[in-house]
Amino acid sequence: MNTKYYDVIVAGAGPAGICAAVAAARQGARVALIERYGVIGPILGSVSKNTMRDEVCAILGVKDNDWIGEHGNAHDFEEAKLTLAEFVAREKNVDVFLQCCVSDVIRDGKVVKGIKCASNEGTLCFEAAVTIDCTGDAIVSFLAGA
């Protein structure tokens, strides 16, 4: 089994995962961004001002949108798939792995050391000092026993 080594693994390429991966890469970390679907996801939800969300909203052309319908309109989700992929791709320290479904965690005792994924290429293993669960269903946390 082939194991890939990184500083940070981010499972889930939705809003939280995109921002976590880009933020870690900007701090110099080598990042694996793992997504079970074939695209990097659109931005949903609302968070405080002056966060990376503002940067993402600006590149999507909906700078003042509140996402709950009181102000502005939702962004074009299909266009966002390409725009967000380009946003992540600008970070040289991020490797994106699409169609990779988390199937297990790699642990040393109670410490999570990485994840195993079922992919179109077979089982892929990723190890890192930090694993971040940004999946919508908390699968990494569940598999780790949380």
Short mmCIF file of N, CA, C and O in Angstrom, two decimals:
data_model
loop_
_atom_site.label_atom_id
_atom_site.label_comp_id
_atom_site.label_asym_id
_atom_site.label_seq_id
_atom_site.Cartn_x
_atom_site.Cartn_y
_atom_site.Cartn_z
N MET A 1 0.84 -1.17 0.00
CA MET A 1 0.00 0.00 0.00
C MET A 1 0.89 1.25 0.00
O MET A 1 1.83 1.34 0.78
N ASN A 2 0.58 2.19 -0.88
CA ASN A 2 1.35 3.41 -1.01
C ASN A 2 0.88 4.44 0.01
O ASN A 2 -0.30 4.75 0.09
N THR A 3 1.80 4.96 0.81
CA THR A 3 1.48 5.98 1.80
C THR A 3 2.08 7.31 1.37
O THR A 3 3.25 7.37 0.99
N LYS A 4 1.26 8.36 1.45
CA LYS A 4 1.69 9.71 1.11
C LYS A 4 1.82 10.48 2.42
O LYS A 4 0.95 10.39 3.27
N TYR A 5 2.91 11.24 2.55
CA TYR A 5 3.19 11.96 3.79
C TYR A 5 3.04 13.46 3.59
O TYR A 5 3.53 14.02 2.60
N TYR A 6 2.34 14.12 4.54
CA TYR A 6 2.08 15.55 4.50
C TYR A 6 2.26 16.13 5.90
O TYR A 6 2.35 15.40 6.88
N ASP A 7 2.24 17.45 5.98
CA ASP A 7 2.21 18.12 7.29
C ASP A 7 0.78 18.14 7.83
O ASP A 7 0.56 17.99 9.03
N VAL A 8 -0.18 18.36 6.92
CA VAL A 8 -1.59 18.48 7.29
C VAL A 8 -2.44 17.72 6.29
O VAL A 8 -2.22 17.83 5.08
N ILE A 9 -3.42 16.97 6.81
CA ILE A 9 -4.43 16.33 5.98
C ILE A 9 -5.75 17.03 6.30
O ILE A 9 -6.11 17.16 7.47
N VAL A 10 -6.46 17.46 5.26
CA VAL A 10 -7.79 18.02 5.43
C VAL A 10 -8.76 17.10 4.70
O VAL A 10 -8.67 16.95 3.49
N ALA A 11 -9.67 16.50 5.45
CA ALA A 11 -10.69 15.64 4.85
C ALA A 11 -11.95 16.45 4.68
O ALA A 11 -12.50 16.97 5.65
N GLY A 12 -12.37 16.61 3.41
CA GLY A 12 -13.56 17.39 3.10
C GLY A 12 -13.18 18.69 2.41
O GLY A 12 -12.45 19.50 2.97
N ALA A 13 -13.66 18.87 1.18
CA ALA A 13 -13.31 20.06 0.40
C ALA A 13 -14.51 20.96 0.19
O ALA A 13 -14.71 21.52 -0.88
N GLY A 14 -15.30 21.11 1.24
CA GLY A 14 -16.37 22.09 1.24
C GLY A 14 -15.82 23.40 1.79
O GLY A 14 -14.60 23.63 1.78
N PRO A 15 -16.68 24.27 2.28
CA PRO A 15 -16.23 25.59 2.74
C PRO A 15 -15.15 25.53 3.82
O PRO A 15 -14.13 26.21 3.71
N ALA A 16 -15.35 24.72 4.85
CA ALA A 16 -14.37 24.64 5.93
C ALA A 16 -13.07 24.01 5.46
O ALA A 16 -11.98 24.49 5.78
N GLY A 17 -13.17 22.95 4.68
CA GLY A 17 -11.97 22.27 4.19
C GLY A 17 -11.14 23.12 3.27
O GLY A 17 -9.90 23.13 3.36
N ILE A 18 -11.79 23.84 2.35
CA ILE A 18 -11.06 24.72 1.45
C ILE A 18 -10.26 25.74 2.24
O ILE A 18 -9.07 25.94 2.02
N CYS A 19 -10.93 26.40 3.17
CA CYS A 19 -10.26 27.44 3.96
C CYS A 19 -9.17 26.86 4.86
O CYS A 19 -8.10 27.45 5.00
N ALA A 20 -9.41 25.70 5.45
CA ALA A 20 -8.39 25.07 6.30
C ALA A 20 -7.16 24.71 5.49
O ALA A 20 -6.02 24.94 5.92
N ALA A 21 -7.37 24.14 4.30
CA ALA A 21 -6.24 23.74 3.46
C ALA A 21 -5.43 24.95 2.99
O ALA A 21 -4.20 24.94 3.06
N VAL A 22 -6.12 25.97 2.52
CA VAL A 22 -5.43 27.17 2.03
C VAL A 22 -4.71 27.87 3.17
O VAL A 22 -3.55 28.29 3.02
N ALA A 23 -5.36 27.99 4.32
CA ALA A 23 -4.71 28.65 5.47
C ALA A 23 -3.46 27.90 5.90
O ALA A 23 -2.42 28.52 6.17
N ALA A 24 -3.52 26.58 5.96
CA ALA A 24 -2.34 25.79 6.35
C ALA A 24 -1.23 25.94 5.32
O ALA A 24 -0.05 26.10 5.68
N ALA A 25 -1.58 25.90 4.05
CA ALA A 25 -0.57 26.05 2.98
C ALA A 25 0.09 27.42 3.04
O ALA A 25 1.30 27.54 2.84
N ARG A 26 -0.68 28.44 3.34
CA ARG A 26 -0.12 29.79 3.43
C ARG A 26 0.84 29.95 4.61
O ARG A 26 1.65 30.86 4.63
N GLN A 27 0.73 29.03 5.57
CA GLN A 27 1.67 29.02 6.69
C GLN A 27 2.88 28.12 6.42
O GLN A 27 3.71 27.90 7.29
N GLY A 28 2.94 27.57 5.21
CA GLY A 28 4.09 26.77 4.81
C GLY A 28 3.92 25.27 4.93
O GLY A 28 4.85 24.52 4.64
N ALA A 29 2.75 24.81 5.34
CA ALA A 29 2.52 23.37 5.49
C ALA A 29 2.26 22.72 4.13
O ALA A 29 1.66 23.33 3.25
N ARG A 30 2.72 21.49 3.98
CA ARG A 30 2.35 20.66 2.80
C ARG A 30 1.03 20.00 3.16
O ARG A 30 0.92 19.30 4.16
N VAL A 31 0.02 20.21 2.31
CA VAL A 31 -1.35 19.84 2.64
C VAL A 31 -1.92 18.86 1.61
O VAL A 31 -1.77 19.06 0.41
N ALA A 32 -2.61 17.83 2.12
CA ALA A 32 -3.43 16.95 1.28
C ALA A 32 -4.87 17.31 1.55
O ALA A 32 -5.33 17.26 2.70
N LEU A 33 -5.59 17.72 0.51
CA LEU A 33 -7.02 18.02 0.62
C LEU A 33 -7.77 16.86 -0.01
O LEU A 33 -7.65 16.60 -1.21
N ILE A 34 -8.52 16.14 0.80
CA ILE A 34 -9.18 14.90 0.40
C ILE A 34 -10.69 15.16 0.27
O ILE A 34 -11.31 15.68 1.19
N GLU A 35 -11.26 14.78 -0.88
CA GLU A 35 -12.70 15.00 -1.11
C GLU A 35 -13.32 13.74 -1.71
O GLU A 35 -12.78 13.18 -2.65
N ARG A 36 -14.44 13.31 -1.15
CA ARG A 36 -15.06 12.07 -1.64
C ARG A 36 -15.80 12.25 -2.96
O ARG A 36 -16.02 11.29 -3.68
N TYR A 37 -16.20 13.48 -3.26
CA TYR A 37 -16.88 13.73 -4.53
C TYR A 37 -15.87 14.21 -5.57
O TYR A 37 -14.71 14.43 -5.27
N GLY A 38 -16.35 14.44 -6.77
CA GLY A 38 -15.46 14.80 -7.87
C GLY A 38 -15.21 16.28 -8.02
O GLY A 38 -14.58 16.70 -8.99
N VAL A 39 -15.67 17.10 -7.07
CA VAL A 39 -15.48 18.54 -7.17
C VAL A 39 -15.18 19.13 -5.79
O VAL A 39 -15.49 18.53 -4.77
N ILE A 40 -14.56 20.28 -5.82
CA ILE A 40 -14.40 21.07 -4.60
C ILE A 40 -15.69 21.85 -4.42
O ILE A 40 -16.19 22.47 -5.34
N GLY A 41 -16.26 21.79 -3.21
CA GLY A 41 -17.62 22.24 -2.99
C GLY A 41 -17.86 23.73 -2.95
O GLY A 41 -16.96 24.51 -2.75
N PRO A 42 -19.12 24.10 -3.14
CA PRO A 42 -19.51 25.51 -3.08
C PRO A 42 -19.53 26.02 -1.64
O PRO A 42 -19.48 25.23 -0.70
N ILE A 43 -19.61 27.32 -1.51
CA ILE A 43 -19.62 27.95 -0.19
C ILE A 43 -21.04 28.02 0.32
O ILE A 43 -21.95 28.48 -0.37
N LEU A 44 -21.25 27.56 1.53
CA LEU A 44 -22.55 27.59 2.18
C LEU A 44 -22.38 28.22 3.56
O LEU A 44 -21.27 28.34 4.06
N GLY A 45 -23.45 28.60 4.16
CA GLY A 45 -23.41 29.10 5.53
C GLY A 45 -22.88 30.51 5.64
O GLY A 45 -22.60 31.18 4.66
N SER A 46 -22.76 30.96 6.86
CA SER A 46 -22.32 32.32 7.13
C SER A 46 -21.42 32.31 8.35
O SER A 46 -21.66 31.58 9.30
N VAL A 47 -20.38 33.11 8.30
CA VAL A 47 -19.46 33.23 9.42
C VAL A 47 -19.16 34.71 9.64
O VAL A 47 -19.64 35.57 8.91
N SER A 48 -18.34 35.00 10.60
CA SER A 48 -18.01 36.39 10.93
C SER A 48 -17.29 37.09 9.78
O SER A 48 -16.69 36.46 8.92
N LYS A 49 -17.36 38.40 9.79
CA LYS A 49 -16.63 39.22 8.82
C LYS A 49 -15.14 39.12 9.10
O LYS A 49 -14.71 38.72 10.18
N ASN A 50 -14.34 39.51 8.11
CA ASN A 50 -12.89 39.55 8.21
C ASN A 50 -12.26 38.17 8.38
O ASN A 50 -11.30 38.00 9.12
N THR A 51 -12.84 37.19 7.71
CA THR A 51 -12.27 35.85 7.70
C THR A 51 -11.95 35.50 6.24
O THR A 51 -12.22 36.28 5.33
N MET A 52 -11.42 34.31 6.03
CA MET A 52 -11.11 33.88 4.67
C MET A 52 -12.39 33.79 3.83
O MET A 52 -12.34 33.89 2.62
N ARG A 53 -13.53 33.64 4.46
CA ARG A 53 -14.80 33.61 3.73
C ARG A 53 -14.96 34.88 2.90
O ARG A 53 -15.47 34.82 1.78
N ASP A 54 -14.55 36.02 3.42
CA ASP A 54 -14.63 37.27 2.67
C ASP A 54 -13.84 37.19 1.37
O ASP A 54 -14.28 37.65 0.32
N GLU A 55 -12.65 36.60 1.44
CA GLU A 55 -11.81 36.42 0.26
C GLU A 55 -12.50 35.50 -0.76
O GLU A 55 -12.53 35.80 -1.96
N VAL A 56 -13.07 34.42 -0.28
CA VAL A 56 -13.75 33.47 -1.16
C VAL A 56 -14.99 34.11 -1.78
O VAL A 56 -15.24 33.98 -2.98
N CYS A 57 -15.77 34.83 -0.99
CA CYS A 57 -16.96 35.50 -1.52
C CYS A 57 -16.58 36.52 -2.59
O CYS A 57 -17.28 36.66 -3.59
N ALA A 58 -15.49 37.22 -2.39
CA ALA A 58 -15.04 38.21 -3.37
C ALA A 58 -14.70 37.53 -4.70
O ALA A 58 -15.09 38.03 -5.77
N ILE A 59 -14.01 36.40 -4.67
CA ILE A 59 -13.66 35.75 -5.94
C ILE A 59 -14.87 35.13 -6.61
O ILE A 59 -14.88 34.93 -7.81
N LEU A 60 -15.92 34.85 -5.82
CA LEU A 60 -17.16 34.33 -6.40
C LEU A 60 -18.08 35.45 -6.86
O LEU A 60 -19.12 35.18 -7.46
N GLY A 61 -17.70 36.70 -6.58
CA GLY A 61 -18.48 37.83 -7.03
C GLY A 61 -19.72 38.12 -6.21
O GLY A 61 -20.65 38.77 -6.69
N VAL A 62 -19.75 37.67 -4.97
CA VAL A 62 -20.89 37.91 -4.09
C VAL A 62 -20.41 38.45 -2.75
O VAL A 62 -20.78 37.96 -1.69
N LYS A 63 -19.62 39.49 -2.81
CA LYS A 63 -18.93 40.04 -1.65
C LYS A 63 -19.85 40.34 -0.47
O LYS A 63 -19.52 40.06 0.68
N ASP A 64 -21.01 40.92 -0.73
CA ASP A 64 -21.89 41.34 0.37
C ASP A 64 -23.03 40.37 0.66
O ASP A 64 -23.97 40.70 1.37
N ASN A 65 -22.97 39.18 0.12
CA ASN A 65 -24.04 38.22 0.29
C ASN A 65 -24.01 37.63 1.70
O ASN A 65 -22.97 37.25 2.21
N ASP A 66 -25.19 37.50 2.31
CA ASP A 66 -25.26 36.93 3.66
C ASP A 66 -25.63 35.45 3.67
O ASP A 66 -25.66 34.83 4.71
N TRP A 67 -25.94 34.85 2.53
CA TRP A 67 -26.22 33.42 2.34
C TRP A 67 -27.52 32.94 2.97
O TRP A 67 -27.86 31.79 2.84
N ILE A 68 -28.22 33.80 3.70
CA ILE A 68 -29.51 33.35 4.24
C ILE A 68 -30.66 34.05 3.55
O ILE A 68 -31.80 33.90 3.94
N GLY A 69 -30.36 34.86 2.53
CA GLY A 69 -31.40 35.44 1.70
C GLY A 69 -31.87 36.82 2.10
O GLY A 69 -32.76 37.36 1.47
N GLU A 70 -31.33 37.39 3.16
CA GLU A 70 -31.74 38.72 3.54
C GLU A 70 -31.06 39.79 2.68
O GLU A 70 -31.62 40.84 2.44
N HIS A 71 -29.85 39.52 2.24
CA HIS A 71 -29.07 40.46 1.43
C HIS A 71 -28.41 39.69 0.30
O HIS A 71 -27.72 38.71 0.55
N GLY A 72 -28.63 40.15 -0.93
CA GLY A 72 -27.92 39.56 -2.06
C GLY A 72 -28.51 38.25 -2.53
O GLY A 72 -29.56 37.81 -2.07
N ASN A 73 -27.79 37.61 -3.44
CA ASN A 73 -28.22 36.36 -4.05
C ASN A 73 -27.15 35.30 -3.86
O ASN A 73 -25.97 35.62 -3.67
N ALA A 74 -27.56 34.07 -3.96
CA ALA A 74 -26.58 32.97 -3.90
C ALA A 74 -25.70 32.99 -5.14
O ALA A 74 -26.13 33.41 -6.21
N HIS A 75 -24.48 32.54 -4.98
CA HIS A 75 -23.56 32.45 -6.12
C HIS A 75 -23.98 31.31 -7.04
O HIS A 75 -24.77 30.44 -6.66
N ASP A 76 -23.42 31.31 -8.24
CA ASP A 76 -23.65 30.25 -9.22
C ASP A 76 -22.83 29.04 -8.78
O ASP A 76 -21.60 29.05 -8.84
N PHE A 77 -23.49 27.98 -8.35
CA PHE A 77 -22.80 26.81 -7.79
C PHE A 77 -21.94 26.11 -8.83
O PHE A 77 -20.87 25.59 -8.51
N GLU A 78 -22.40 26.05 -10.06
CA GLU A 78 -21.60 25.38 -11.10
C GLU A 78 -20.34 26.17 -11.41
O GLU A 78 -19.26 25.60 -11.54
N GLU A 79 -20.46 27.48 -11.52
CA GLU A 79 -19.28 28.31 -11.74
C GLU A 79 -18.34 28.25 -10.55
O GLU A 79 -17.12 28.27 -10.69
N ALA A 80 -18.90 28.15 -9.35
CA ALA A 80 -18.09 28.10 -8.14
C ALA A 80 -17.18 26.88 -8.11
O ALA A 80 -16.07 26.94 -7.58
N LYS A 81 -17.62 25.77 -8.68
CA LYS A 81 -16.79 24.56 -8.69
C LYS A 81 -15.44 24.83 -9.34
O LYS A 81 -14.39 24.45 -8.82
N LEU A 82 -15.45 25.50 -10.48
CA LEU A 82 -14.21 25.83 -11.18
C LEU A 82 -13.44 26.92 -10.45
O LEU A 82 -12.23 26.82 -10.24
N THR A 83 -14.14 27.96 -10.03
CA THR A 83 -13.49 29.08 -9.35
C THR A 83 -12.80 28.63 -8.07
O THR A 83 -11.67 29.03 -7.78
N LEU A 84 -13.46 27.79 -7.29
CA LEU A 84 -12.88 27.32 -6.03
C LEU A 84 -11.72 26.36 -6.27
O LEU A 84 -10.74 26.36 -5.53
N ALA A 85 -11.82 25.54 -7.31
CA ALA A 85 -10.69 24.66 -7.66
C ALA A 85 -9.47 25.49 -8.02
O ALA A 85 -8.35 25.18 -7.62
N GLU A 86 -9.69 26.57 -8.76
CA GLU A 86 -8.58 27.47 -9.12
C GLU A 86 -8.02 28.17 -7.88
O GLU A 86 -6.81 28.36 -7.76
N PHE A 87 -8.90 28.56 -6.95
CA PHE A 87 -8.48 29.20 -5.70
C PHE A 87 -7.53 28.29 -4.92
O PHE A 87 -6.47 28.73 -4.45
N VAL A 88 -7.89 27.03 -4.80
CA VAL A 88 -7.04 26.06 -4.09
C VAL A 88 -5.76 25.78 -4.88
O VAL A 88 -4.68 25.70 -4.31
N ALA A 89 -5.88 25.67 -6.19
CA ALA A 89 -4.73 25.34 -7.04
C ALA A 89 -3.64 26.41 -7.01
O ALA A 89 -2.47 26.11 -7.27
N ARG A 90 -4.01 27.64 -6.68
CA ARG A 90 -3.00 28.70 -6.58
C ARG A 90 -2.01 28.46 -5.45
O ARG A 90 -0.92 29.02 -5.44
N GLU A 91 -2.41 27.66 -4.48
CA GLU A 91 -1.53 27.36 -3.35
C GLU A 91 -0.64 26.18 -3.73
O GLU A 91 -1.13 25.07 -3.90
N LYS A 92 0.62 26.42 -3.88
CA LYS A 92 1.55 25.39 -4.37
C LYS A 92 1.71 24.22 -3.40
O LYS A 92 2.11 23.15 -3.80
N ASN A 93 1.39 24.41 -2.14
CA ASN A 93 1.59 23.36 -1.14
C ASN A 93 0.37 22.48 -0.93
O ASN A 93 0.35 21.69 0.01
N VAL A 94 -0.66 22.61 -1.76
CA VAL A 94 -1.87 21.81 -1.59
C VAL A 94 -1.99 20.80 -2.73
O VAL A 94 -1.99 21.18 -3.89
N ASP A 95 -2.10 19.52 -2.37
CA ASP A 95 -2.41 18.47 -3.33
C ASP A 95 -3.86 18.07 -3.10
O ASP A 95 -4.26 17.77 -1.97
N VAL A 96 -4.65 18.07 -4.15
CA VAL A 96 -6.07 17.74 -4.06
C VAL A 96 -6.29 16.31 -4.55
O VAL A 96 -5.81 15.94 -5.62
N PHE A 97 -7.04 15.55 -3.78
CA PHE A 97 -7.38 14.17 -4.13
C PHE A 97 -8.90 14.05 -4.15
O PHE A 97 -9.54 14.06 -3.10
N LEU A 98 -9.47 14.00 -5.35
CA LEU A 98 -10.91 13.87 -5.52
C LEU A 98 -11.29 12.40 -5.64
O LEU A 98 -10.46 11.56 -5.93
N GLN A 99 -12.55 12.11 -5.45
CA GLN A 99 -13.07 10.74 -5.51
C GLN A 99 -12.35 9.83 -4.51
O GLN A 99 -12.08 8.67 -4.79
N CYS A 100 -12.05 10.37 -3.33
CA CYS A 100 -11.38 9.62 -2.27
C CYS A 100 -12.26 9.63 -1.04
O CYS A 100 -12.41 10.65 -0.35
N CYS A 101 -12.86 8.51 -0.74
CA CYS A 101 -13.77 8.37 0.39
C CYS A 101 -13.01 7.84 1.60
O CYS A 101 -12.36 6.79 1.53
N VAL A 102 -13.06 8.57 2.70
CA VAL A 102 -12.38 8.13 3.92
C VAL A 102 -12.98 6.81 4.37
O VAL A 102 -14.19 6.69 4.56
N SER A 103 -12.11 5.81 4.53
CA SER A 103 -12.59 4.49 4.94
C SER A 103 -12.09 4.07 6.32
O SER A 103 -12.67 3.17 6.94
N ASP A 104 -11.03 4.72 6.81
CA ASP A 104 -10.48 4.37 8.13
C ASP A 104 -9.51 5.44 8.55
O ASP A 104 -9.06 6.26 7.74
N VAL A 105 -9.16 5.43 9.83
CA VAL A 105 -8.11 6.32 10.33
C VAL A 105 -6.88 5.48 10.66
O VAL A 105 -6.98 4.28 10.92
N ILE A 106 -5.75 6.12 10.61
CA ILE A 106 -4.48 5.51 11.02
C ILE A 106 -4.16 6.08 12.38
O ILE A 106 -4.10 7.31 12.54
N ARG A 107 -4.00 5.21 13.37
CA ARG A 107 -3.76 5.68 14.74
C ARG A 107 -2.51 5.05 15.33
O ARG A 107 -2.12 3.95 14.97
N ASP A 108 -1.95 5.79 16.25
CA ASP A 108 -0.89 5.29 17.12
C ASP A 108 -1.44 5.46 18.53
O ASP A 108 -1.44 6.56 19.07
N GLY A 109 -2.00 4.39 19.07
CA GLY A 109 -2.72 4.51 20.32
C GLY A 109 -3.98 5.34 20.10
O GLY A 109 -4.78 5.03 19.23
N LYS A 110 -4.11 6.43 20.84
CA LYS A 110 -5.28 7.29 20.69
C LYS A 110 -5.02 8.47 19.76
O LYS A 110 -5.90 9.30 19.55
N VAL A 111 -3.83 8.57 19.21
CA VAL A 111 -3.45 9.70 18.37
C VAL A 111 -3.70 9.36 16.90
O VAL A 111 -3.22 8.35 16.39
N VAL A 112 -4.48 10.20 16.22
CA VAL A 112 -4.72 10.02 14.79
C VAL A 112 -3.48 10.47 14.03
O VAL A 112 -3.01 11.59 14.17
N LYS A 113 -2.95 9.57 13.22
CA LYS A 113 -1.75 9.84 12.43
C LYS A 113 -2.05 10.04 10.96
O LYS A 113 -1.18 10.40 10.19
N GLY A 114 -3.31 9.76 10.55
CA GLY A 114 -3.67 9.90 9.14
C GLY A 114 -4.96 9.20 8.84
O GLY A 114 -5.72 8.83 9.74
N ILE A 115 -5.21 9.03 7.54
CA ILE A 115 -6.44 8.38 7.09
C ILE A 115 -6.16 7.43 5.93
O ILE A 115 -5.16 7.56 5.23
N LYS A 116 -7.07 6.48 5.77
CA LYS A 116 -7.08 5.60 4.61
C LYS A 116 -8.31 5.97 3.79
O LYS A 116 -9.37 6.26 4.34
N CYS A 117 -8.13 5.94 2.48
CA CYS A 117 -9.23 6.30 1.58
C CYS A 117 -9.42 5.24 0.52
O CYS A 117 -8.45 4.69 0.00
N ALA A 118 -10.67 5.00 0.18
CA ALA A 118 -11.01 4.19 -0.99
C ALA A 118 -11.10 5.15 -2.17
O ALA A 118 -11.80 6.16 -2.09
N SER A 119 -10.34 4.86 -3.22
CA SER A 119 -10.32 5.74 -4.38
C SER A 119 -10.45 4.93 -5.65
O SER A 119 -10.43 3.70 -5.62
N ASN A 120 -10.53 5.61 -6.77
CA ASN A 120 -10.57 4.93 -8.07
C ASN A 120 -9.26 4.22 -8.36
O ASN A 120 -9.20 3.37 -9.24
N GLU A 121 -8.22 4.57 -7.62
CA GLU A 121 -6.90 3.95 -7.78
C GLU A 121 -6.65 2.86 -6.75
O GLU A 121 -5.56 2.35 -6.65
N GLY A 122 -7.65 2.54 -5.95
CA GLY A 122 -7.49 1.57 -4.88
C GLY A 122 -7.38 2.29 -3.55
O GLY A 122 -7.76 3.46 -3.42
N THR A 123 -6.84 1.62 -2.55
CA THR A 123 -6.68 2.23 -1.23
C THR A 123 -5.49 3.17 -1.22
O THR A 123 -4.40 2.80 -1.64
N LEU A 124 -5.71 4.38 -0.73
CA LEU A 124 -4.64 5.36 -0.55
C LEU A 124 -4.51 5.66 0.93
O LEU A 124 -5.52 5.80 1.63
N CYS A 125 -3.28 5.74 1.41
CA CYS A 125 -3.02 6.09 2.80
C CYS A 125 -2.33 7.45 2.85
O CYS A 125 -1.43 7.72 2.06
N PHE A 126 -2.77 8.28 3.79
CA PHE A 126 -2.19 9.59 4.00
C PHE A 126 -1.80 9.70 5.47
O PHE A 126 -2.61 9.40 6.34
N GLU A 127 -0.57 10.13 5.74
CA GLU A 127 -0.14 10.35 7.11
C GLU A 127 0.35 11.78 7.26
O GLU A 127 0.93 12.35 6.33
N ALA A 128 0.09 12.35 8.44
CA ALA A 128 0.48 13.73 8.71
C ALA A 128 0.51 13.97 10.22
O ALA A 128 -0.08 13.21 11.00
N ALA A 129 1.18 15.04 10.61
CA ALA A 129 1.19 15.43 12.02
C ALA A 129 -0.18 15.92 12.46
O ALA A 129 -0.56 15.78 13.62
N VAL A 130 -0.95 16.49 11.52
CA VAL A 130 -2.27 17.04 11.83
C VAL A 130 -3.29 16.51 10.82
O VAL A 130 -3.04 16.57 9.62
N THR A 131 -4.41 16.01 11.32
CA THR A 131 -5.53 15.61 10.47
C THR A 131 -6.74 16.42 10.88
O THR A 131 -7.11 16.43 12.06
N ILE A 132 -7.35 17.10 9.91
CA ILE A 132 -8.50 17.96 10.18
C ILE A 132 -9.73 17.36 9.53
O ILE A 132 -9.73 17.09 8.34
N ASP A 133 -10.78 17.17 10.32
CA ASP A 133 -12.03 16.61 9.81
C ASP A 133 -12.97 17.74 9.42
O ASP A 133 -13.59 18.37 10.27
N CYS A 134 -13.08 17.99 8.12
CA CYS A 134 -14.01 18.99 7.58
C CYS A 134 -15.08 18.30 6.75
O CYS A 134 -15.70 18.92 5.89
N THR A 135 -15.28 17.01 7.01
CA THR A 135 -16.32 16.29 6.30
C THR A 135 -17.68 16.72 6.85
O THR A 135 -17.80 17.08 8.02
N GLY A 136 -18.67 16.69 6.03
CA GLY A 136 -20.01 17.08 6.49
C GLY A 136 -20.61 16.10 7.48
O GLY A 136 -21.47 16.45 8.26
N ASP A 137 -20.11 14.87 7.48
CA ASP A 137 -20.67 13.85 8.37
C ASP A 137 -19.73 13.42 9.49
O ASP A 137 -20.00 12.46 10.19
N ALA A 138 -18.61 14.13 9.66
CA ALA A 138 -17.64 13.87 10.74
C ALA A 138 -17.11 12.44 10.72
O ALA A 138 -16.87 11.84 11.76
N ILE A 139 -16.92 11.88 9.54
CA ILE A 139 -16.50 10.48 9.43
C ILE A 139 -15.13 10.23 10.05
O ILE A 139 -14.90 9.18 10.66
N VAL A 140 -14.20 11.17 9.90
CA VAL A 140 -12.87 10.97 10.49
C VAL A 140 -13.00 10.91 12.00
O VAL A 140 -12.43 10.03 12.66
N SER A 141 -13.76 11.82 12.58
CA SER A 141 -13.96 11.83 14.03
C SER A 141 -14.64 10.56 14.50
O SER A 141 -14.25 9.96 15.51
N PHE A 142 -15.65 10.13 13.77
CA PHE A 142 -16.36 8.89 14.11
C PHE A 142 -15.42 7.70 14.09
O PHE A 142 -15.39 6.91 15.04
N LEU A 143 -14.66 7.56 13.01
CA LEU A 143 -13.75 6.42 12.89
C LEU A 143 -12.65 6.45 13.94
O LEU A 143 -12.11 5.42 14.32
N ALA A 144 -12.32 7.65 14.42
CA ALA A 144 -11.30 7.79 15.47
C ALA A 144 -11.87 7.51 16.86
O ALA A 144 -11.12 7.47 17.83
N GLY A 145 -13.17 7.33 16.94
CA GLY A 145 -13.79 6.99 18.21
C GLY A 145 -14.34 8.17 18.98
O GLY A 145 -14.67 8.05 20.16
N ALA A 146 -14.45 9.33 18.36
CA ALA A 146 -14.97 10.51 19.06
C ALA A 146 -16.47 10.42 19.22
O ALA A 146 -17.15 9.72 18.50
#
